[in-house]
PDB file of C-alpha atoms in Angstrom:
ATOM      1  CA  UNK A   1     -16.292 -51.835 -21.072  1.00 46.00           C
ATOM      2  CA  UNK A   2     -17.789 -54.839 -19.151  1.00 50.00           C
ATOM      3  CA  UNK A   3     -18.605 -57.972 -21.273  1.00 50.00           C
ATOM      4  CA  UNK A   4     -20.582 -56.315 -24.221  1.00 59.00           C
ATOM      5  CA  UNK A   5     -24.541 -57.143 -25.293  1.00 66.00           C
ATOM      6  CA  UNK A   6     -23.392 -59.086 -28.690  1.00 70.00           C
ATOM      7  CA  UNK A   7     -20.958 -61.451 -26.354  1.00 69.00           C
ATOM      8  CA  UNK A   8     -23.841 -61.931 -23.858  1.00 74.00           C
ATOM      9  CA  UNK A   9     -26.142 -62.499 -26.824  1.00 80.00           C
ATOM     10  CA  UNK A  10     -23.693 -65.392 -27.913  1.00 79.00           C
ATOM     11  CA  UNK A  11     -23.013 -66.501 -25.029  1.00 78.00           C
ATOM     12  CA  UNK A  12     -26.872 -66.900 -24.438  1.00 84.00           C
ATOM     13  CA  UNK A  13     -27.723 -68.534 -27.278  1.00 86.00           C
ATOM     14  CA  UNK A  14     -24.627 -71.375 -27.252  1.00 85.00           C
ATOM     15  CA  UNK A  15     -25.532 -72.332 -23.796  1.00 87.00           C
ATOM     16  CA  UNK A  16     -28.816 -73.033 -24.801  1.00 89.00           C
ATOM     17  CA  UNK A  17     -27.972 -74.702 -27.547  1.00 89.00           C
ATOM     18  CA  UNK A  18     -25.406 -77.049 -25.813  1.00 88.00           C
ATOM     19  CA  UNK A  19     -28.494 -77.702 -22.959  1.00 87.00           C
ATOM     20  CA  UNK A  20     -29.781 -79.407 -25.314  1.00 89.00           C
ATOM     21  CA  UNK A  21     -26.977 -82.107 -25.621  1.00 90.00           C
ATOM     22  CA  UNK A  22     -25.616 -82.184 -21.904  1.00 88.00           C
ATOM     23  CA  UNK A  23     -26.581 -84.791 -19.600  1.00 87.00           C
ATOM     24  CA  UNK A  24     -24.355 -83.982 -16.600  1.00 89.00           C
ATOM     25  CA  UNK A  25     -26.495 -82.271 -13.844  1.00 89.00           C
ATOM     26  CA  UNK A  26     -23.445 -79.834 -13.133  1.00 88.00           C
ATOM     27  CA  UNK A  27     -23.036 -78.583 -16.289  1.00 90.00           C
ATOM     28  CA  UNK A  28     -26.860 -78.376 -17.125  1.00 89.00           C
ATOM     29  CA  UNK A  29     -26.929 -76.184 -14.032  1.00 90.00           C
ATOM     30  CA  UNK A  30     -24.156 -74.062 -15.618  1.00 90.00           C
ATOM     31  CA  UNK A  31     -25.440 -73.377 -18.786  1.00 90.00           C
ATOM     32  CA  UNK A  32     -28.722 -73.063 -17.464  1.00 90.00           C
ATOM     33  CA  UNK A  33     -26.990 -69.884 -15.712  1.00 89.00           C
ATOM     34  CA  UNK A  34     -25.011 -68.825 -18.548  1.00 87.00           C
ATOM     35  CA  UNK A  35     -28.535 -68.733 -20.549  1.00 88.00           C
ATOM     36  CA  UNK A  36     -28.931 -65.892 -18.860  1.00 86.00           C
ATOM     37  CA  UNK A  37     -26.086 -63.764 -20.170  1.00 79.00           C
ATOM     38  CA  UNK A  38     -23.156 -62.851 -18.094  1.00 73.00           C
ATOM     39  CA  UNK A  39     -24.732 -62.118 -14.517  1.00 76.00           C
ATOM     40  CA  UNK A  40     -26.633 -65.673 -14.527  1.00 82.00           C
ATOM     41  CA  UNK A  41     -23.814 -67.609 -12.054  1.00 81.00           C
ATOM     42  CA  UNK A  42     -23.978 -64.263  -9.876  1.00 78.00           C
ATOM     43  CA  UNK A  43     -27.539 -64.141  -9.712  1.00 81.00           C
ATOM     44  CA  UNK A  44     -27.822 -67.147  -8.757  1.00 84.00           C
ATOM     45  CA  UNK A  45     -25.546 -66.412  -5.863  1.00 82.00           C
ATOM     46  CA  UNK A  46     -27.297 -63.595  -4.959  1.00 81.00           C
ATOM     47  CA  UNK A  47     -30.359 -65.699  -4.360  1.00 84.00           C
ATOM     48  CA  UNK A  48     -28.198 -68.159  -2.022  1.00 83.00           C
ATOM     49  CA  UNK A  49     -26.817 -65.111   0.312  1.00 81.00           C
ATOM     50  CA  UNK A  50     -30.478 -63.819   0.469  1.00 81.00           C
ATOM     51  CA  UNK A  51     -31.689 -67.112   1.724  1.00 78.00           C
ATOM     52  CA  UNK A  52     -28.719 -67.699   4.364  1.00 80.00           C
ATOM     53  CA  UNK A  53     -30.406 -66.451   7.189  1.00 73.00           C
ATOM     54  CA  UNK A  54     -28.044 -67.510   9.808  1.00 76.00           C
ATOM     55  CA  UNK A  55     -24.757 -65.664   7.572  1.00 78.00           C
ATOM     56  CA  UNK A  56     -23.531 -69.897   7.763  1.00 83.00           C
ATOM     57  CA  UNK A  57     -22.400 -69.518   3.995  1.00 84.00           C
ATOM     58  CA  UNK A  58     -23.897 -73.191   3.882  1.00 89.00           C
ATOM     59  CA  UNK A  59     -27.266 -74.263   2.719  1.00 89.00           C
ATOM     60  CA  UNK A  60     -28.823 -77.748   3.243  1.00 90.00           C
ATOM     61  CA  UNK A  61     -30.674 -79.428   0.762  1.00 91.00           C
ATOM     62  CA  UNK A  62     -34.023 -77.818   0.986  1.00 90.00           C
ATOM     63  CA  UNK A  63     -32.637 -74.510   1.321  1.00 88.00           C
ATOM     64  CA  UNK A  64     -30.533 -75.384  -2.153  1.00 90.00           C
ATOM     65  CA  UNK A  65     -33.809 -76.629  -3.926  1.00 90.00           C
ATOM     66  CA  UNK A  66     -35.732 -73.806  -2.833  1.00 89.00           C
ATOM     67  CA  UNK A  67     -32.845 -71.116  -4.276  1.00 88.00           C
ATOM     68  CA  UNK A  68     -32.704 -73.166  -7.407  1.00 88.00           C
ATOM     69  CA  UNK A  69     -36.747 -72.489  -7.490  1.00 88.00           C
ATOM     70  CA  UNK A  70     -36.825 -69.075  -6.865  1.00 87.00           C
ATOM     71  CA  UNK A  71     -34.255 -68.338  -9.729  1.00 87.00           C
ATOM     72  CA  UNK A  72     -36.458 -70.194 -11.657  1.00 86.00           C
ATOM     73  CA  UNK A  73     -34.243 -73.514 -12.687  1.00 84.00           C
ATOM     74  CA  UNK A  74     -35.108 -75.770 -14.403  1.00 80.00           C
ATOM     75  CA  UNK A  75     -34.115 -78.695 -12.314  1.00 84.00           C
ATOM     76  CA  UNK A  76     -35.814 -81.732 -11.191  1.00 87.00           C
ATOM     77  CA  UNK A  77     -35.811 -83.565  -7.930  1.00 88.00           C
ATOM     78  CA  UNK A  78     -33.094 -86.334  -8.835  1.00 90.00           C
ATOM     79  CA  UNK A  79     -31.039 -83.786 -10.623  1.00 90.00           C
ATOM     80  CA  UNK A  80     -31.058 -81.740  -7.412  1.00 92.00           C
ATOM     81  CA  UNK A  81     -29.835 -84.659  -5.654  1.00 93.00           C
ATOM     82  CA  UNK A  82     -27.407 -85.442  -7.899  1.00 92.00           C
ATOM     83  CA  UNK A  83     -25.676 -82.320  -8.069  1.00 91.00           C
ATOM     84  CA  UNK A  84     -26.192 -81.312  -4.241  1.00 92.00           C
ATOM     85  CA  UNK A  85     -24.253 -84.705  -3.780  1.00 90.00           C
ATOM     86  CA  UNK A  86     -21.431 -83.414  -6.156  1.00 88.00           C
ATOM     87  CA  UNK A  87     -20.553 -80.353  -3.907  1.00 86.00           C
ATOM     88  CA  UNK A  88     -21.969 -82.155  -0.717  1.00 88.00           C
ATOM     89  CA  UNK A  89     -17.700 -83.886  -0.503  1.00 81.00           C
ATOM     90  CA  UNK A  90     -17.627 -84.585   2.717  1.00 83.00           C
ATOM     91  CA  UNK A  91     -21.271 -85.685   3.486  1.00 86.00           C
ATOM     92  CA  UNK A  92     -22.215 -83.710   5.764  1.00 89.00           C
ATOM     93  CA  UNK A  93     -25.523 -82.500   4.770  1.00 91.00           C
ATOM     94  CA  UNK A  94     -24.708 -78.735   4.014  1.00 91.00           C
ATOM     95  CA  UNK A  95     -22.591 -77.970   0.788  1.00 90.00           C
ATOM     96  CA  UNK A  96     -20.545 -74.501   1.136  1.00 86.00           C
ATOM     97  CA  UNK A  97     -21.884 -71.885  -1.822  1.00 79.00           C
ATOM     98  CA  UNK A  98     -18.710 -70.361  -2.312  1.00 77.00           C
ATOM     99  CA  UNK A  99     -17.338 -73.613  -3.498  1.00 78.00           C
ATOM    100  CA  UNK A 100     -20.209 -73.812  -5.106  1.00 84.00           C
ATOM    101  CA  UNK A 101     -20.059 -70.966  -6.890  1.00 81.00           C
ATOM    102  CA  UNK A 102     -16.506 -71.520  -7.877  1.00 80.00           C
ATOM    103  CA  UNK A 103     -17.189 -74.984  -9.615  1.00 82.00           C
ATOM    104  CA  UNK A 104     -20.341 -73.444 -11.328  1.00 84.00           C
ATOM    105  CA  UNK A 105     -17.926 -70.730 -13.020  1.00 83.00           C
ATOM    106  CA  UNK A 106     -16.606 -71.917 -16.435  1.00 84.00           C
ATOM    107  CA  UNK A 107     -13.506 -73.476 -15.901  1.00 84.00           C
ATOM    108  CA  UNK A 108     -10.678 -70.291 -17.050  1.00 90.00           C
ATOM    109  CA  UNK A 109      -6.964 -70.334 -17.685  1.00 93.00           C
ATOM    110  CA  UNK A 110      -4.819 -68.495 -15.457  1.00 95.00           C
ATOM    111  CA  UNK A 111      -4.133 -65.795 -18.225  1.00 95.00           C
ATOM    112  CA  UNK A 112      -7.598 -65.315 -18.129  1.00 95.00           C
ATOM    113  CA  UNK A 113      -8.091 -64.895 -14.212  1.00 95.00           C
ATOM    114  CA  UNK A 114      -4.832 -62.858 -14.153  1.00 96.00           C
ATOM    115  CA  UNK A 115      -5.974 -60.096 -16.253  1.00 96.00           C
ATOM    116  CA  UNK A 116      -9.615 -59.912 -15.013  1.00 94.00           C
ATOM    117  CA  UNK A 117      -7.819 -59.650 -11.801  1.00 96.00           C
ATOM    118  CA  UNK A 118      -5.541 -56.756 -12.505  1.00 95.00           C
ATOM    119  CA  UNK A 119      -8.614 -55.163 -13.979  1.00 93.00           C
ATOM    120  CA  UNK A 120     -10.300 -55.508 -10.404  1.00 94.00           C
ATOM    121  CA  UNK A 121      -6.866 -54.390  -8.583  1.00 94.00           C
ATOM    122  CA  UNK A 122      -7.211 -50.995 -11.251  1.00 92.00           C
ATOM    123  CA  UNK A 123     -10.693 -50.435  -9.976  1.00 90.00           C
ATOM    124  CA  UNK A 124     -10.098 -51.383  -6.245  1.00 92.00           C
ATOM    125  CA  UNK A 125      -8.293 -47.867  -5.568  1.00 88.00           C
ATOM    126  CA  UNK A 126      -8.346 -48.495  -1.614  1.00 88.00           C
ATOM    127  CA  UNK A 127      -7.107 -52.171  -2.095  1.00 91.00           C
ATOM    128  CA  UNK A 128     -10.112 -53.352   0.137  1.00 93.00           C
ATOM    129  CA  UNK A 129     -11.435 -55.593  -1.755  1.00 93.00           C
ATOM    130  CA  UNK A 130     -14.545 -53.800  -3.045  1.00 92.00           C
ATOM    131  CA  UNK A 131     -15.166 -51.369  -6.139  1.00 90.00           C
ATOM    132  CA  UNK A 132     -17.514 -48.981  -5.089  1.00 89.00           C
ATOM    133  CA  UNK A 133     -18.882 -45.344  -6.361  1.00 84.00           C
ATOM    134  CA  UNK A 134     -15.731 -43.842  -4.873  1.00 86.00           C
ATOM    135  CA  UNK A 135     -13.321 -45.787  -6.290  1.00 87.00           C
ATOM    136  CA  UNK A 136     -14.405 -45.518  -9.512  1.00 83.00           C
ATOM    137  CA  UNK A 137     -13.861 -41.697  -9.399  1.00 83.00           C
ATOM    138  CA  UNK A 138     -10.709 -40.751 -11.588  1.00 74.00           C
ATOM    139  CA  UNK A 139     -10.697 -44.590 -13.269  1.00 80.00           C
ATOM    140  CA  UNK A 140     -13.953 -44.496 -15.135  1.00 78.00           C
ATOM    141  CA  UNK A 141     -14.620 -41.512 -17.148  1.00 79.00           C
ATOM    142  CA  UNK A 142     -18.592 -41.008 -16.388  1.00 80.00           C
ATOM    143  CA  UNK A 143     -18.468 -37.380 -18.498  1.00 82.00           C
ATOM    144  CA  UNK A 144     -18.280 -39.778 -21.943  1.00 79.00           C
ATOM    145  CA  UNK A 145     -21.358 -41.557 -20.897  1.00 80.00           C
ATOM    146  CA  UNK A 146     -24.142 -40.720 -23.077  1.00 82.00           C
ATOM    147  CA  UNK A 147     -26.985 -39.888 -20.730  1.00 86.00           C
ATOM    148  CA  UNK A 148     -24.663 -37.508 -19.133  1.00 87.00           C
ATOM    149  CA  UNK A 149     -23.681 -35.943 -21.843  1.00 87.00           C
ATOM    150  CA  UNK A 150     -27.597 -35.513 -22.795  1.00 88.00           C
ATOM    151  CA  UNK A 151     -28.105 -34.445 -18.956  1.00 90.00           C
ATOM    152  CA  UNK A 152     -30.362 -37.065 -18.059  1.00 90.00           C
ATOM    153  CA  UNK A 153     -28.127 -38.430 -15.286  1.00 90.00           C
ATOM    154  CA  UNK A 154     -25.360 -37.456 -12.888  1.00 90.00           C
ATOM    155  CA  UNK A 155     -22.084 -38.595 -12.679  1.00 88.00           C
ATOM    156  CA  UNK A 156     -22.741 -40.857  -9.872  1.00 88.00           C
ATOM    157  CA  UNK A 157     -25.881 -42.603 -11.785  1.00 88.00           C
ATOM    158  CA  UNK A 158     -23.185 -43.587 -14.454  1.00 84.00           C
ATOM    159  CA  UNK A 159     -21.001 -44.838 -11.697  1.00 84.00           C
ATOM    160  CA  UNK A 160     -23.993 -46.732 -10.210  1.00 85.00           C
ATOM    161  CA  UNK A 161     -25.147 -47.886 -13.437  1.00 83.00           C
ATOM    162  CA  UNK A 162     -21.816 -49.264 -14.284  1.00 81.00           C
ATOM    163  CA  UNK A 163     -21.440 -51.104 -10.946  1.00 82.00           C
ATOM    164  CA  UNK A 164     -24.974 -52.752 -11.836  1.00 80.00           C
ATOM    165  CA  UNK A 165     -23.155 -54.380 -14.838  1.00 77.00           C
ATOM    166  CA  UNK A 166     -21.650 -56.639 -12.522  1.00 77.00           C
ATOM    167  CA  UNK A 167     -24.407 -57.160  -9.727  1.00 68.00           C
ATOM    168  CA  UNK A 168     -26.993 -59.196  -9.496  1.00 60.00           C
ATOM    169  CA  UNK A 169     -30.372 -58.616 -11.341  1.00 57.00           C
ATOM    170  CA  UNK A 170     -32.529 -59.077  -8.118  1.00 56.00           C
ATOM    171  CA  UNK A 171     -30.024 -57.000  -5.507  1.00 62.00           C
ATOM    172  CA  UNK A 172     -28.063 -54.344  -6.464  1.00 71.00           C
ATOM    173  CA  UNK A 173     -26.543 -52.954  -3.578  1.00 79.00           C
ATOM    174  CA  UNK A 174     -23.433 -51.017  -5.641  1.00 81.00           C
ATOM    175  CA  UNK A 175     -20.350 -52.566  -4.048  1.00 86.00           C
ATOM    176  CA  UNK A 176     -18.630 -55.236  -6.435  1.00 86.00           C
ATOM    177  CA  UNK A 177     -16.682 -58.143  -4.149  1.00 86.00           C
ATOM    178  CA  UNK A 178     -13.870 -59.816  -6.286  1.00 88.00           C
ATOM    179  CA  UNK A 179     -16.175 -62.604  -6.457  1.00 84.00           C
ATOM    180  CA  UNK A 180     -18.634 -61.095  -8.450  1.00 81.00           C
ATOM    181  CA  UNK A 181     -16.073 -59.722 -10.636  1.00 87.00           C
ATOM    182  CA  UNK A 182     -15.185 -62.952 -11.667  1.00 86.00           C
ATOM    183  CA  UNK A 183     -18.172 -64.833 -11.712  1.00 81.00           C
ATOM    184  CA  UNK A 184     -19.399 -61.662 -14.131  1.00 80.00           C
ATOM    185  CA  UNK A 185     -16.245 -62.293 -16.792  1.00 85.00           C
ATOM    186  CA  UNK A 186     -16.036 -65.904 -16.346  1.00 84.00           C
ATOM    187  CA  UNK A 187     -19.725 -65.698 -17.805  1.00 77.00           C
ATOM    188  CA  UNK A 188     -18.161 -63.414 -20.667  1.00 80.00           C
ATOM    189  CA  UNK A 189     -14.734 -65.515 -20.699  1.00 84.00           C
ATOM    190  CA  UNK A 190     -17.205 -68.565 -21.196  1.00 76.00           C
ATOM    191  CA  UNK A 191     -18.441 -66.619 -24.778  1.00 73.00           C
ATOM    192  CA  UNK A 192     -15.124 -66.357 -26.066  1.00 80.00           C
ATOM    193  CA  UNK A 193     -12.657 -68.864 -27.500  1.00 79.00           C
ATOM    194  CA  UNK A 194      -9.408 -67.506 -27.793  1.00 87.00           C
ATOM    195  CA  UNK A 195      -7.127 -66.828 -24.779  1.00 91.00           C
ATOM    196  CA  UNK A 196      -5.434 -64.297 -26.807  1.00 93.00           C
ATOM    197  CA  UNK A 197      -8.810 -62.404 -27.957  1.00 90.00           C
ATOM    198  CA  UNK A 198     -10.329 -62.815 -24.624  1.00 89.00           C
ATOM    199  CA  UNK A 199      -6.754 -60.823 -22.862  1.00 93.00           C
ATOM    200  CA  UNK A 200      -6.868 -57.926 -25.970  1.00 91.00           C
ATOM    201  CA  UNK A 201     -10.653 -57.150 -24.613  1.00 85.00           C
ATOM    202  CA  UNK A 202     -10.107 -56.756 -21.298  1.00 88.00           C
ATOM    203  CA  UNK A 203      -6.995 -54.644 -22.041  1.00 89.00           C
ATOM    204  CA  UNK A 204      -8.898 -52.238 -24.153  1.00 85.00           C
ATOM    205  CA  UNK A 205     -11.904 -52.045 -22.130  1.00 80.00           C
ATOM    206  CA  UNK A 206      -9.581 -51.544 -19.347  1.00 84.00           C
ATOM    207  CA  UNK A 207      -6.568 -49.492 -20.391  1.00 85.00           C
ATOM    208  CA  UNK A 208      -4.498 -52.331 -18.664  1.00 88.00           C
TER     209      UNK A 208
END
């Protein structure tokens, strides 16, 4: 199934360790995301969307500062700058968040983004673009789930629950964009070293 607790565990626990030796703004930004486990470049998102009022998809540089404080970043004035300055290409002020987004994501092979894709298309039943409750009827077997089995939920508090995997701690609103699907496994893809090992997973968690 989605990226597992021991590869989010890792994953954790090497960004924070290479925090420690990075200097680069960008990449301090990155791990401090991947510190939190798969969902940490997504979350982060989440907050940015929240705090476009005006549905832009840009944010200026206060607006940027203040989503970087209320997901709790560890990130200095200067830094801020720095990296707003980075995404910021053509100077005008604003910096687009989903380029930003994109060059947060650990950079992946196209191996990698192919099969994380055709893992989305297998989910996507209606091809619109979104995995939602529905579409997961008939792909993802909710009757193996433990807590059903136990009768402590229903099938569609599986579903839900599963969708959750891949949104955002702070708002879960059970639809999964493409986006998020691959922000969520770039986090995971970030935890694992082999090309190879990384395509086996996602076939077996996927049937693919």
């Amino acid at each position: 199934m989605p990226g597992t607790a021991r590869h989010d565990r890792e994953m954790a626990i090497q960004a924070k360790r290479n925090l420690t030796k990075t200097t680069d703004p960008v990449e301090r930004l990155r791990l401090q995301c991947l510190a939190r486990g798969s969902a940490g470049i997504k979350g982060l998102g989440r907050v940015f969307r929240i705090m476009d009022d005006d549905n832009s998809r840009t944010l200026d540089f206060k607006e940027f500062v203040k989503g970087l404080n209320d997901y709790a970043m560890m990130i200095d004035k200067e830094e801020a700058q720095e990296i707003f300055r980075v995404f910021d290409r053509d100077g005008s002020g604003t910096i687009d968040f989903d380029e930003f987004l994109v060059t947060l994501r650990p950079p992946m092979s196209n191996a990698r983004k192919e099969i994380i894709m055709q893992a989305f298309r297998k989910l996507d039943k209606t091809g619109d673009g979104i995995v939602t409750i529905e579409d997961l009827r008939g792909v993802y077997n909710a009757k193996h789930h433990p807590k059903y089995q136990n009768g402590d939920w229903t099938e569609d508090q599986v579903f839900r629950a599963f969708l959750d995997n891949f949104d955002s701690p702070y708002d879960k609103d059970g639809k999964v964009t493409k986006d998020e699907f691959l922000n969520y496994y770039a986090g995971v893809s970030a935890s694992v070293d082999s090309d190879a090992y990384f395509i086996l997973m996602m076939k077996k968690s996927w049937k693919l």
